[in-house]
Coordinates of C-alpha atoms in Angstrom, one line a residue:
M1 CA 14.0 -2.7 -0.5
K2 CA 16.6 -3.8 1.1
H3 CA 18.6 -1.6 3.6
E4 CA 21.8 -1.6 1.5
E5 CA 19.8 -0.4 -2.0
L6 CA 18.4 2.7 -0.3
Q7 CA 21.8 2.6 1.3
H8 CA 23.1 2.7 -1.9
Y9 CA 20.6 4.5 -4.2
Y10 CA 20.2 7.3 -2.9
A11 CA 21.9 8.5 0.0
E12 CA 25.3 7.5 -2.1
A13 CA 23.1 9.3 -5.1
Q14 CA 24.8 12.4 -6.6
P15 CA 23.3 15.3 -6.9
M16 CA 22.1 16.2 -10.9
P17 CA 22.5 19.2 -12.2
M18 CA 19.0 20.4 -13.7
D19 CA 18.9 22.5 -16.8
E20 CA 16.7 25.6 -16.4
A21 CA 15.8 25.8 -19.4
T22 CA 14.8 22.0 -18.3
I23 CA 13.2 23.5 -15.0
E24 CA 11.1 25.9 -16.8
R25 CA 9.3 23.3 -19.3
L26 CA 8.5 21.1 -16.9
R27 CA 7.2 23.6 -14.1
P28 CA 4.0 24.5 -15.5
L29 CA 3.3 20.5 -15.8
F30 CA 2.3 20.6 -12.2
V31 CA -1.4 19.9 -11.3
T32 CA -3.4 21.5 -8.7
D33 CA -7.1 21.0 -10.1
W34 CA -6.6 17.8 -11.3
K35 CA -10.2 16.9 -9.7
H36 CA -11.8 19.3 -11.8
W37 CA -10.0 17.8 -15.2
E38 CA -12.0 16.5 -18.0
W39 CA -9.9 14.2 -20.2
N40 CA -10.8 13.6 -23.9
E41 CA -9.5 10.3 -24.2
N42 CA -9.8 9.7 -27.6
A43 CA -8.5 13.0 -29.3
E44 CA -6.2 13.5 -32.2
V45 CA -2.6 13.9 -31.1
T46 CA 0.2 14.4 -34.1
R47 CA 3.3 12.5 -33.8
E48 CA 5.0 15.6 -33.1
K49 CA 2.8 15.8 -30.3
A50 CA 3.2 12.7 -28.5
A51 CA 6.6 13.1 -28.5
E52 CA 6.8 16.2 -27.1
D53 CA 4.8 14.2 -24.7
I54 CA 6.8 11.4 -24.3
D55 CA 9.5 13.9 -24.1
C56 CA 8.1 15.7 -21.3
F57 CA 7.3 12.0 -19.0
F58 CA 10.5 10.7 -19.4
D59 CA 12.0 13.7 -18.0
L60 CA 9.3 13.8 -15.5
L61 CA 11.0 9.9 -14.2
R62 CA 13.8 11.1 -14.4
F63 CA 13.9 14.6 -12.2
C64 CA 10.8 13.8 -10.3
Y65 CA 9.5 10.3 -9.2
A66 CA 11.9 8.8 -6.6
G67 CA 12.4 5.1 -7.9
Y68 CA 13.6 5.8 -10.9
E69 CA 17.0 5.2 -9.4
Y70 CA 16.1 2.4 -7.3
Y71 CA 14.6 1.2 -11.5
A72 CA 17.2 3.0 -13.3
D73 CA 19.2 -0.2 -12.5
K74 CA 16.6 -2.8 -14.0
V75 CA 15.2 -0.2 -17.3
D76 CA 16.6 1.3 -19.9
F77 CA 14.8 4.5 -20.1
T78 CA 16.8 6.4 -22.4
G79 CA 17.0 3.3 -24.5
L80 CA 13.2 2.1 -23.8
K81 CA 12.2 6.2 -24.4
E82 CA 14.1 6.2 -27.9
Q83 CA 12.2 2.6 -28.7
I84 CA 8.6 4.3 -28.8
L85 CA 9.6 7.3 -30.2
S86 CA 11.4 5.6 -33.6
S87 CA 7.7 3.7 -33.5
L88 CA 5.3 5.9 -33.4
P89 CA 2.5 6.0 -36.2
E90 CA 1.0 9.2 -38.3
R91 CA -1.6 10.2 -35.4
M92 CA -3.0 8.5 -32.1
S93 CA -5.8 8.8 -29.7
A94 CA -4.5 10.8 -26.1
M95 CA -5.4 7.0 -25.1
D96 CA -2.5 6.0 -27.0
V97 CA 0.0 8.0 -25.8
K98 CA -0.4 7.0 -22.2
N99 CA -0.1 3.5 -23.5
A100 CA 2.8 4.2 -26.0
F101 CA 4.7 5.0 -22.3
Y102 CA 3.2 2.6 -19.7
L103 CA 2.7 -0.5 -21.9
P104 CA 6.0 -0.6 -22.0
L105 CA 7.5 0.5 -18.3
K106 CA 4.9 -2.0 -16.4
P107 CA 6.3 -4.7 -16.0
Y108 CA 10.0 -3.6 -14.7
I109 CA 8.0 -0.4 -12.0
N110 CA 6.4 -1.9 -9.5
D111 CA 4.4 1.2 -7.9
T112 CA 0.7 0.8 -6.3
H113 CA 1.1 4.8 -5.5
F114 CA 1.7 5.3 -9.2
Y115 CA -1.6 5.6 -11.4
F116 CA -2.8 7.9 -14.5
R117 CA -6.0 9.5 -13.9
T118 CA -7.4 7.1 -17.6
K119 CA -11.2 5.3 -17.3
D120 CA -8.7 2.1 -17.3
E121 CA -7.1 2.9 -14.1
S122 CA -4.1 2.3 -15.1
S123 CA -1.1 2.4 -12.6
F124 CA 1.7 0.1 -11.6
E125 CA 0.1 -2.2 -8.8
K126 CA 0.9 -5.3 -8.9
A127 CA -0.9 -7.0 -6.0
Y128 CA -0.7 -10.1 -4.3
H129 CA -3.9 -11.6 -3.0
A130 CA -4.8 -14.1 -0.6
Y131 CA -7.5 -17.3 -2.2
F132 CA -8.7 -19.8 -0.1
T133 CA -10.3 -23.3 -0.2
G134 CA -12.4 -22.7 2.2
I135 CA -10.8 -25.5 4.4
T136 CA -9.9 -25.2 7.5
V137 CA -7.8 -27.8 9.4
A138 CA -5.9 -28.1 13.4
E139 CA -2.4 -28.7 13.6
T140 CA -2.7 -32.4 15.6
V141 CA 0.0 -35.2 16.7
E142 CA -0.7 -37.3 12.6
G143 CA -1.0 -33.9 10.7
Y144 CA -3.2 -31.3 9.5
T145 CA -6.9 -32.7 11.0
V146 CA -9.6 -31.4 9.0
L147 CA -12.3 -29.6 11.0
E148 CA -14.6 -27.6 8.3
D149 CA -14.4 -28.0 4.1
E150 CA -16.9 -25.4 2.5
T151 CA -15.6 -27.5 -0.9
G152 CA -17.5 -30.8 1.0
I153 CA -14.2 -32.5 -0.8
F154 CA -12.2 -33.9 2.6
S155 CA -14.9 -34.9 4.9
S156 CA -14.1 -34.0 8.4
G157 CA -10.9 -35.6 10.8
Y158 CA -9.5 -35.9 7.0
I159 CA -5.5 -35.9 7.9
F160 CA -3.0 -33.7 5.5
T161 CA 0.9 -34.3 6.1
A162 CA 3.2 -30.6 6.6
E163 CA 5.1 -32.0 3.4
N164 CA 1.8 -31.8 1.0
I165 CA 0.5 -28.6 2.4
K166 CA 2.5 -26.9 3.8
E167 CA 2.7 -24.1 1.7
Y168 CA -0.5 -23.7 1.3
L169 CA -1.2 -22.5 5.4
F170 CA -3.0 -19.5 6.3
E171 CA -2.8 -19.4 10.5
T172 CA -6.3 -18.2 11.8
L173 CA -7.3 -17.7 14.7
P174 CA -6.1 -20.6 16.9
A175 CA -9.0 -23.0 19.1
P176 CA -10.6 -21.8 22.9
D177 CA -7.9 -24.6 23.6
G178 CA -5.7 -23.1 22.2
T179 CA -5.2 -25.1 19.5
R180 CA -3.4 -24.4 16.2
R181 CA -6.2 -23.6 13.3
Y182 CA -4.8 -22.5 9.3
L183 CA -6.8 -22.1 6.1
I184 CA -5.9 -23.9 3.7
G185 CA -5.0 -20.9 0.4
M186 CA -1.8 -19.7 -1.5
L187 CA -1.5 -16.0 -1.8
S188 CA -0.6 -15.2 -5.8
P189 CA -0.3 -11.9 -8.1
E190 CA -2.1 -13.6 -10.8
K191 CA -5.6 -14.7 -10.1
V192 CA -6.2 -18.2 -8.8
E193 CA -9.6 -21.0 -9.8
S194 CA -7.5 -24.5 -7.8
I195 CA -5.3 -25.7 -6.1
Q196 CA -4.4 -29.2 -5.6
L197 CA -4.3 -30.8 -2.5
D198 CA -3.8 -35.4 -2.3
G199 CA -3.9 -35.1 -5.8
V200 CA -7.1 -33.4 -5.7
S201 CA -7.8 -30.3 -7.6
C202 CA -9.6 -27.4 -5.3
P203 CA -11.6 -24.6 -6.5
V204 CA -10.5 -21.7 -4.2
H205 CA -12.4 -18.0 -3.6
H206 CA -11.1 -14.2 -3.0
C207 CA -10.0 -14.2 0.8
R208 CA -13.4 -13.1 1.6
T209 CA -12.1 -10.3 4.6
D210 CA -10.9 -8.3 1.0
A211 CA -14.6 -8.3 0.5
A212 CA -15.6 -7.1 4.3
E213 CA -18.0 -4.0 4.0
T214 CA -16.4 -1.3 6.9
S215 CA -18.0 2.5 8.4
E216 CA -18.5 5.0 6.2
E217 CA -17.9 7.1 8.5
Q218 CA -14.4 8.1 9.2
M219 CA -13.7 7.6 13.1
L220 CA -17.0 5.6 14.5
E221 CA -16.8 4.5 18.0
T222 CA -18.8 1.6 19.0
E223 CA -19.2 -1.7 20.5
R224 CA -19.8 -5.0 18.8
D225 CA -21.4 -7.6 22.0
G226 CA -20.3 -4.6 25.2
I227 CA -16.5 -5.3 23.1
P228 CA -15.3 -1.8 22.2
V229 CA -14.5 -1.3 18.4
V230 CA -13.3 1.1 16.9
Y231 CA -13.5 2.3 12.6
H232 CA -11.3 4.2 10.6
T233 CA -11.8 4.3 7.3
N234 CA -9.5 7.0 5.7
Y235 CA -7.4 9.7 6.7
C236 CA -7.9 12.1 4.1
V237 CA -7.5 15.9 5.4
D238 CA -10.8 17.7 6.0
P239 CA -9.2 21.8 5.4
N240 CA -12.2 23.6 7.1
T241 CA -11.8 21.7 10.3
E242 CA -9.5 23.0 12.7
N243 CA -7.2 20.9 14.4
P244 CA -8.6 17.5 12.9
F245 CA -6.6 15.0 14.2
E246 CA -7.1 16.4 18.5
P247 CA -10.4 13.5 18.0
F248 CA -8.0 10.6 17.2
R249 CA -6.4 11.5 19.8
K250 CA -9.2 11.9 22.5
S251 CA -10.4 8.4 20.8
G252 CA -7.4 6.8 21.8
E253 CA -7.6 8.1 25.1
T254 CA -11.0 7.1 26.2
Y255 CA -10.0 3.1 25.8
R256 CA -6.4 3.3 27.6
E257 CA -8.5 2.1 30.6
S258 CA -9.7 -1.0 28.4
A259 CA -8.8 -4.5 28.9
V260 CA -9.6 -5.3 25.4
L261 CA -10.4 -2.9 22.0
V262 CA -10.7 -4.0 17.9
W263 CA -9.3 -1.8 16.4
S264 CA -10.4 -1.5 12.5
V265 CA -8.6 -0.3 9.3
L266 CA -10.1 -2.7 6.8
N267 CA -11.0 -0.4 3.4
N268 CA -7.9 2.9 5.1
Y269 CA -6.8 3.8 1.9
G270 CA -4.6 6.2 3.7
G271 CA -4.7 10.2 3.5
S272 CA -2.5 12.0 6.7
T273 CA -0.1 9.7 8.9
Y274 CA -1.0 11.8 11.6
Y275 CA -4.7 10.0 12.4
P276 CA -3.2 7.3 13.6
S277 CA -0.1 8.3 14.9
H278 CA -2.6 10.4 17.6
F279 CA -5.3 7.3 18.5
V280 CA -1.9 5.7 18.9
R281 CA -0.6 8.1 21.4
G282 CA -3.5 8.8 23.2
L283 CA -4.3 5.4 23.7
N284 CA 0.0 4.3 24.6
D285 CA 1.9 7.3 25.0
H286 CA 4.2 5.9 22.3
A287 CA 3.6 5.5 18.7
V288 CA 6.1 5.3 16.5
W289 CA 6.6 3.9 12.9
E290 CA 10.0 2.4 12.2
V291 CA 11.4 3.3 9.2
S292 CA 13.9 4.8 6.6
G293 CA 13.8 6.7 3.9
S294 CA 14.8 9.8 1.4
V295 CA 12.8 12.6 0.2
L296 CA 14.3 13.8 -3.8
E297 CA 14.1 18.2 -3.5
N298 CA 14.8 19.8 -7.0
P299 CA 13.3 23.7 -7.7
L300 CA 10.1 22.0 -9.9
L301 CA 9.0 20.4 -6.2
D302 CA 9.7 23.1 -4.3
E303 CA 10.4 26.6 -5.3
E304 CA 12.3 27.7 -2.3
V305 CA 14.6 25.3 -4.0
K306 CA 16.7 27.7 -5.4
E307 CA 19.9 26.1 -6.9
P308 CA 19.8 23.7 -9.4
L309 CA 20.4 20.6 -9.0
K310 CA 18.1 16.7 -8.6
T311 CA 19.3 16.2 -4.6
Y312 CA 18.0 13.0 -2.1
R313 CA 17.5 14.3 1.6
T314 CA 17.9 10.3 3.0
F315 CA 17.4 9.3 6.5
L316 CA 18.8 6.1 7.7
G317 CA 17.0 4.5 11.1
G318 CA 15.3 7.2 13.3
E319 CA 13.2 6.4 17.0
K320 CA 12.5 2.7 17.7
I321 CA 9.8 1.4 19.1
D322 CA 10.7 0.6 23.3
H323 CA 7.6 -0.7 25.1
S324 CA 9.1 0.2 28.7
K325 CA 7.3 3.9 27.1
A326 CA 3.8 2.3 26.2
T327 CA 1.7 2.4 28.6
Y328 CA -2.0 0.5 27.6
N329 CA -2.0 -2.1 29.3
G330 CA -4.7 -3.9 27.5
K331 CA -5.1 -5.9 24.5
L332 CA -5.5 -4.6 21.4
F333 CA -6.6 -6.3 17.6
V334 CA -6.1 -4.4 14.9
L335 CA -8.2 -5.3 12.1
Q336 CA -6.7 -5.1 8.4
N337 CA -7.2 -6.6 5.0
K338 CA -6.8 -5.4 1.0
G339 CA -8.2 -2.2 0.9
V340 CA -5.8 -0.5 3.7
A341 CA -3.1 0.8 1.6
S342 CA -0.7 3.9 2.4
S343 CA -0.8 5.5 5.6
G344 CA -3.9 3.0 6.3
E345 CA -0.3 0.8 6.8
G346 CA 0.8 3.8 8.7
A347 CA -1.9 2.8 11.3
V348 CA -0.7 -1.1 11.5
K349 CA 3.3 0.1 12.2
F350 CA 1.8 2.4 14.8
A351 CA 0.2 -0.1 16.5
Q352 CA 2.8 -2.4 17.1
S353 CA 4.1 0.3 19.5
V354 CA 1.4 -1.3 21.3
K355 CA 2.7 -4.1 23.5
N356 CA -0.1 -6.4 23.3
V357 CA -1.2 -5.7 20.1
C358 CA -2.8 -9.0 17.8
F359 CA -3.0 -7.9 14.1
V360 CA -6.2 -10.1 12.0
G361 CA -7.5 -10.2 8.2
S362 CA -6.2 -10.3 5.4
A363 CA -2.3 -9.1 4.2
T364 CA -1.7 -5.3 3.4
A365 CA -1.6 -3.8 0.1
G366 CA 1.7 -3.1 -0.2
C367 CA 1.0 1.0 -1.4
G368 CA 4.3 2.5 0.1
Q369 CA 7.8 2.2 -0.9
F370 CA 7.3 5.7 -3.0
G371 CA 5.1 7.8 -1.9
E372 CA 3.6 11.4 -1.3
N373 CA 2.2 12.1 -5.0
R374 CA 2.2 14.4 -6.7
S375 CA 0.3 15.4 -9.9
Y376 CA 1.5 16.0 -13.2
R377 CA -0.2 16.3 -17.3
L378 CA 1.1 16.1 -20.2
P379 CA 1.4 19.1 -22.5
N380 CA -0.6 17.6 -25.4
S381 CA -2.4 14.1 -25.1
G382 CA -3.9 15.3 -21.6
V383 CA -3.5 12.1 -20.0
T384 CA -2.8 13.1 -16.2
F385 CA -0.6 10.7 -13.7
H386 CA 0.2 10.8 -10.0
M387 CA 4.2 10.0 -8.4
G388 CA 6.0 9.9 -5.3
Y389 CA 9.1 11.8 -4.9
K390 CA 9.8 10.2 -1.3
V391 CA 10.8 6.7 -0.7
F392 CA 10.0 4.8 2.6
N393 CA 12.2 1.9 3.7
M394 CA 10.4 -0.2 6.0
D395 CA 11.6 -3.7 7.5
G396 CA 8.8 -6.8 6.3
F397 CA 6.9 -4.5 3.5
E398 CA 7.2 -5.6 -0.2
E399 CA 5.2 -3.4 -2.9
G400 CA 2.3 -5.9 -3.8
K401 CA 2.1 -7.8 -1.0
G402 CA 2.5 -5.2 2.2
I403 CA 2.5 -6.4 5.7
A404 CA 0.6 -9.3 6.6
P405 CA -1.4 -10.6 9.6
D406 CA -0.7 -12.8 12.9
Y407 CA -3.8 -14.2 12.2
W408 CA -5.9 -14.8 8.4
L409 CA -9.6 -14.3 8.7
D410 CA -11.7 -15.7 5.4
T411 CA -15.3 -14.0 6.4
T412 CA -16.6 -10.6 5.3
D413 CA -17.4 -10.4 9.4
P414 CA -13.9 -10.0 10.7
V415 CA -15.2 -8.3 13.5
G416 CA -17.5 -10.2 14.5
A417 CA -15.2 -13.0 14.6
V418 CA -12.6 -11.4 16.8
V419 CA -14.9 -10.0 19.6
E420 CA -16.4 -14.4 19.0
Y421 CA -12.3 -15.1 19.6
I422 CA -11.7 -12.4 22.3
K423 CA -15.0 -14.5 24.1
T424 CA -13.8 -16.9 24.7
L425 CA -10.4 -15.7 26.4
K426 CA -12.7 -14.2 28.9

């Protein structure tokens, strides 16, 4: 979302009246116990009951989904609902009720946070993934010279011209002498089997870094070949822990004097942004996530809101990163991959507050345009879903594509690859 779109759709949005009957009808659909909910996807639903659920779903979109204003310019929600209602059969399964509105909306909505608690794990995610050939090239005067080719198609020393492979270049860690090196591959929202290089079809594989294993502990402090490594695997808040963020701040303080630090947020699917902000503040004193956004407010989302209106509270800008306030003088390497989502991506953003930081791995999930999920359950089919009531807008962030690294990796051991690179710097 562009800055002017945030301004237009949210900062300039006019209050929308809500009638008391709608508020009372939708309020019971808010869910707090979804983890213990058993859903029968084959349960039979009559046309009248299905129509009631579909009405409820579209009303929840209108009043409780932060993406509604943005997507209302791209899809006629009212017209689409009428089409769906006009084609309902006499009886249908609970799963069919979900698909009745999910499938027609899927081409239009791109929102990784918006998902349904069904066995098929339906969501509005449109994720881009990296696919690599296993070919590594070095930038030379002649062009791009093959250093390694796992496929065996091109021999070492083969030279590609920039014109032939410029769209397939993904910069990886440089050689010890500083020569720039690149992986050959492509980024795609669809599965890719091969790419054409100099008239030859080269097979590709999904980026191996996206399959990298990590610690099962929420936070793990360790080292590899004498280099400190900190793993953050999730940011889920433990309600039984008093002040759960303090250990992360203290952990950051531990490494203030480290000449180098590897911070892995691989596969960190998120939770609370207080975890990474405390860690970076402990390490660096300065921790800022540059973001604009908007918060949807109405009596359904907050019972303290008494006036029956849907409004947006928008914040444009905020505190900016100021490296003059950053106190960590070492080199920070942040490891990321496609499993990094939501507040895991917040960790990547907070890390930009460090003066000397390098992001390595693969692109993050791109799960964050709309967030701060609330849960809902439709009254007859029992379809349960989660969607956000906040908008987050960040420069360079695109839903589904995520945050690209400075250097791409294609290995199941990204920590090892970075540690080996660091050793060449000493």
